[in-house]
CSV table of C-alpha atoms in Angstrom, one decimal:
chain,number,residue,atom,x,y,z
A,1,MET,CA,0.1,0.0,-0.1
A,2,ILE,CA,1.2,3.4,-0.6
A,3,ASN,CA,1.1,6.3,1.9
A,4,SER,CA,0.5,10.2,1.6
A,5,GLN,CA,4.6,10.7,0.9
A,6,ASP,CA,4.2,8.1,-1.9
A,7,GLU,CA,1.5,9.8,-3.5
A,8,LYS,CA,3.1,13.1,-3.3
A,9,LEU,CA,6.3,11.4,-5.0
A,10,ILE,CA,4.4,9.8,-7.6
A,11,ALA,CA,2.6,13.3,-8.3
A,12,LEU,CA,5.9,14.9,-8.6
A,13,LEU,CA,7.5,12.4,-11.0
A,14,ARG,CA,4.3,13.0,-13.0
A,15,SER,CA,4.8,16.2,-13.4
A,16,ASN,CA,8.8,15.5,-14.1
A,17,ALA,CA,9.8,12.2,-14.3
A,18,ARG,CA,13.2,13.0,-14.9
A,19,ALA,CA,13.7,14.7,-11.9
A,20,SER,CA,16.7,14.3,-9.7
A,21,ILE,CA,16.6,12.3,-6.4
A,22,SER,CA,17.9,15.4,-4.6
A,23,ASP,CA,15.3,17.8,-6.3
A,24,LEU,CA,12.6,15.3,-5.2
A,25,ALA,CA,14.1,15.2,-1.6
A,26,ARG,CA,14.2,18.6,-1.2
A,27,SER,CA,10.4,19.0,-2.3
A,28,LEU,CA,8.9,16.4,-0.1
A,29,ASP,CA,11.5,17.6,2.6
A,30,LEU,CA,12.9,14.0,3.1
A,31,SER,CA,16.4,12.5,2.6
A,32,ARG,CA,18.0,11.3,-0.8
A,33,SER,CA,18.2,8.0,0.9
A,34,THR,CA,14.7,8.0,1.8
A,35,VAL,CA,13.4,9.0,-1.1
A,36,GLN,CA,15.7,6.5,-3.0
A,37,SER,CA,14.1,3.8,-0.9
A,38,ARG,CA,10.6,4.9,-1.4
A,39,LEU,CA,11.2,4.5,-5.2
A,40,GLN,CA,12.8,1.3,-5.2
A,41,LYS,CA,9.7,0.1,-3.4
A,42,LEU,CA,7.3,1.9,-5.6
A,43,GLU,CA,9.3,0.1,-8.7
A,44,GLN,CA,9.6,-3.3,-6.8
A,45,SER,CA,5.9,-3.7,-6.1
A,46,GLY,CA,4.6,-2.5,-9.5
A,47,VAL,CA,3.4,0.9,-8.7
A,48,ILE,CA,6.0,2.5,-10.9
A,49,GLN,CA,6.3,0.2,-14.0
A,50,GLY,CA,8.6,2.6,-15.9
A,51,TYR,CA,9.1,6.0,-17.2
A,52,SER,CA,8.0,7.8,-20.7
A,53,VAL,CA,8.7,10.5,-22.7
A,54,GLU,CA,6.2,13.2,-23.2
A,55,PHE,CA,6.3,14.9,-26.6
A,56,GLY,CA,6.1,18.8,-27.3
A,57,ASP,CA,3.5,20.7,-28.9
A,58,ALA,CA,5.9,21.6,-32.2
A,59,TYR,CA,6.8,17.8,-32.8
A,60,LEU,CA,3.2,16.4,-32.3
A,61,SER,CA,1.7,18.7,-34.2
A,62,GLU,CA,3.9,17.2,-37.3
A,63,LEU,CA,2.7,13.9,-36.6
A,64,VAL,CA,-0.2,12.1,-38.7
A,65,GLU,CA,-2.6,10.4,-36.6
A,66,ALA,CA,-4.8,7.6,-37.4
A,67,HIS,CA,-7.5,5.3,-35.4
A,68,VAL,CA,-7.6,2.0,-37.0
A,69,SER,CA,-10.5,-0.2,-36.2
A,70,ILE,CA,-9.1,-3.6,-36.2
A,71,LYS,CA,-11.2,-6.9,-36.7
A,72,VAL,CA,-9.5,-9.9,-35.6
A,73,LYS,CA,-9.9,-13.9,-35.7
A,74,GLN,CA,-11.2,-14.8,-32.4
A,75,LYS,CA,-8.5,-17.7,-31.9
A,76,LEU,CA,-5.7,-15.7,-32.8
A,77,THR,CA,-6.5,-12.5,-30.9
A,78,THR,CA,-3.5,-12.8,-28.3
A,79,LYS,CA,-1.2,-13.6,-30.9
A,80,THR,CA,-2.2,-10.6,-32.7
A,81,ASN,CA,-2.2,-8.1,-29.9
A,82,ILE,CA,1.6,-9.5,-29.1
A,83,ALA,CA,2.3,-8.2,-32.7
A,84,LEU,CA,0.4,-5.4,-32.5
A,85,LYS,CA,2.1,-4.1,-29.3
A,86,HIS,CA,5.7,-4.7,-31.4
A,87,ILE,CA,4.6,-1.7,-34.0
A,88,SER,CA,6.0,1.1,-32.2
A,89,HIS,CA,4.2,3.5,-34.1
A,90,ILE,CA,0.8,2.3,-32.2
A,91,SER,CA,0.6,4.6,-28.9
A,92,ALA,CA,-2.5,2.6,-27.8
A,93,LEU,CA,-4.6,-0.1,-28.2
A,94,TYR,CA,-8.1,-0.6,-26.9
A,95,ALA,CA,-10.6,-3.3,-26.7
A,96,ILE,CA,-13.9,-2.6,-28.0
A,97,SER,CA,-18.0,-3.6,-28.5
A,98,GLY,CA,-19.3,-3.7,-32.3
A,99,GLU,CA,-18.2,-4.7,-35.3
A,100,TYR,CA,-14.6,-4.0,-34.8
A,101,ASP,CA,-12.7,-5.9,-32.1
A,102,MET,CA,-9.9,-3.2,-30.8
A,103,ILE,CA,-9.0,0.6,-32.0
A,104,ALA,CA,-5.3,1.3,-32.6
A,105,VAL,CA,-3.9,5.1,-32.0
A,106,VAL,CA,-1.1,5.0,-35.0
A,107,GLU,CA,1.3,8.1,-35.0
A,108,ALA,CA,3.5,8.5,-38.4
A,109,GLN,CA,5.7,11.1,-39.6
A,110,SER,CA,4.1,11.2,-42.8
A,111,LEU,CA,1.0,10.1,-44.8
A,112,GLN,CA,3.5,7.7,-46.6
A,113,GLN,CA,4.5,6.3,-43.5
A,114,LEU,CA,1.1,5.9,-42.3
A,115,SER,CA,0.2,3.8,-45.2
A,116,THR,CA,2.9,1.3,-44.9
A,117,ILE,CA,2.1,1.0,-40.9
A,118,LEU,CA,-1.4,0.2,-42.1
A,119,ASP,CA,-0.3,-2.3,-44.6
A,120,ASP,CA,1.9,-4.0,-41.4
A,121,ILE,CA,-1.2,-4.1,-39.6
A,122,GLY,CA,-3.4,-5.5,-42.3
A,123,ASN,CA,-0.9,-8.3,-43.1
A,124,LEU,CA,-0.5,-9.3,-39.5
A,125,GLU,CA,-1.8,-12.9,-38.9
A,126,GLY,CA,-5.1,-12.9,-37.3
A,127,VAL,CA,-6.2,-9.5,-38.8
A,128,GLU,CA,-9.3,-9.7,-40.9
A,129,ARG,CA,-10.1,-6.3,-41.6
A,130,THR,CA,-9.2,-3.0,-41.2
A,131,ASN,CA,-11.0,0.5,-41.2
A,132,SER,CA,-8.9,3.7,-40.7
A,133,SER,CA,-9.8,7.5,-39.8
A,134,VAL,CA,-7.0,10.0,-40.2
A,135,ILE,CA,-7.0,12.7,-37.7
A,136,LEU,CA,-7.5,16.0,-39.5
A,137,GLU,CA,-7.6,18.5,-36.3
A,138,THR,CA,-7.7,18.0,-32.5
A,139,LYS,CA,-10.2,20.2,-31.3
A,140,PHE,CA,-9.3,19.8,-27.9
A,141,LYS,CA,-7.6,17.1,-25.7
A,142,ARG,CA,-8.0,16.8,-21.9
């Protein structure tokens, strides 16, 4: 279980995952060794599984993004999910209800690259069909 200090540490890391142990310790008014120990416990217990990169607006504005609905052969769902996870341009994969089984969020540097990625997804074993929608503009994001 995590305590209030752990919650504060997690909040600081969410704000800046690259903050140094010294900076975190100062912000929490704790010793460096205490923060390091808490951080290790959070990682070992699986509360923190990793750290990620958050892209800047200038970079994101240049990306081509699409939502790809995917229909999967039911007996190959696990194998297909694993293959989709290995496509680095897929930033998220959701299981959904309805005609399609999943929606993948795909990010590419260009329309040409997006086309190649869509071909790669469509050619995976277990994928019956796909339907893609290119995002033209983000009105807002929360």
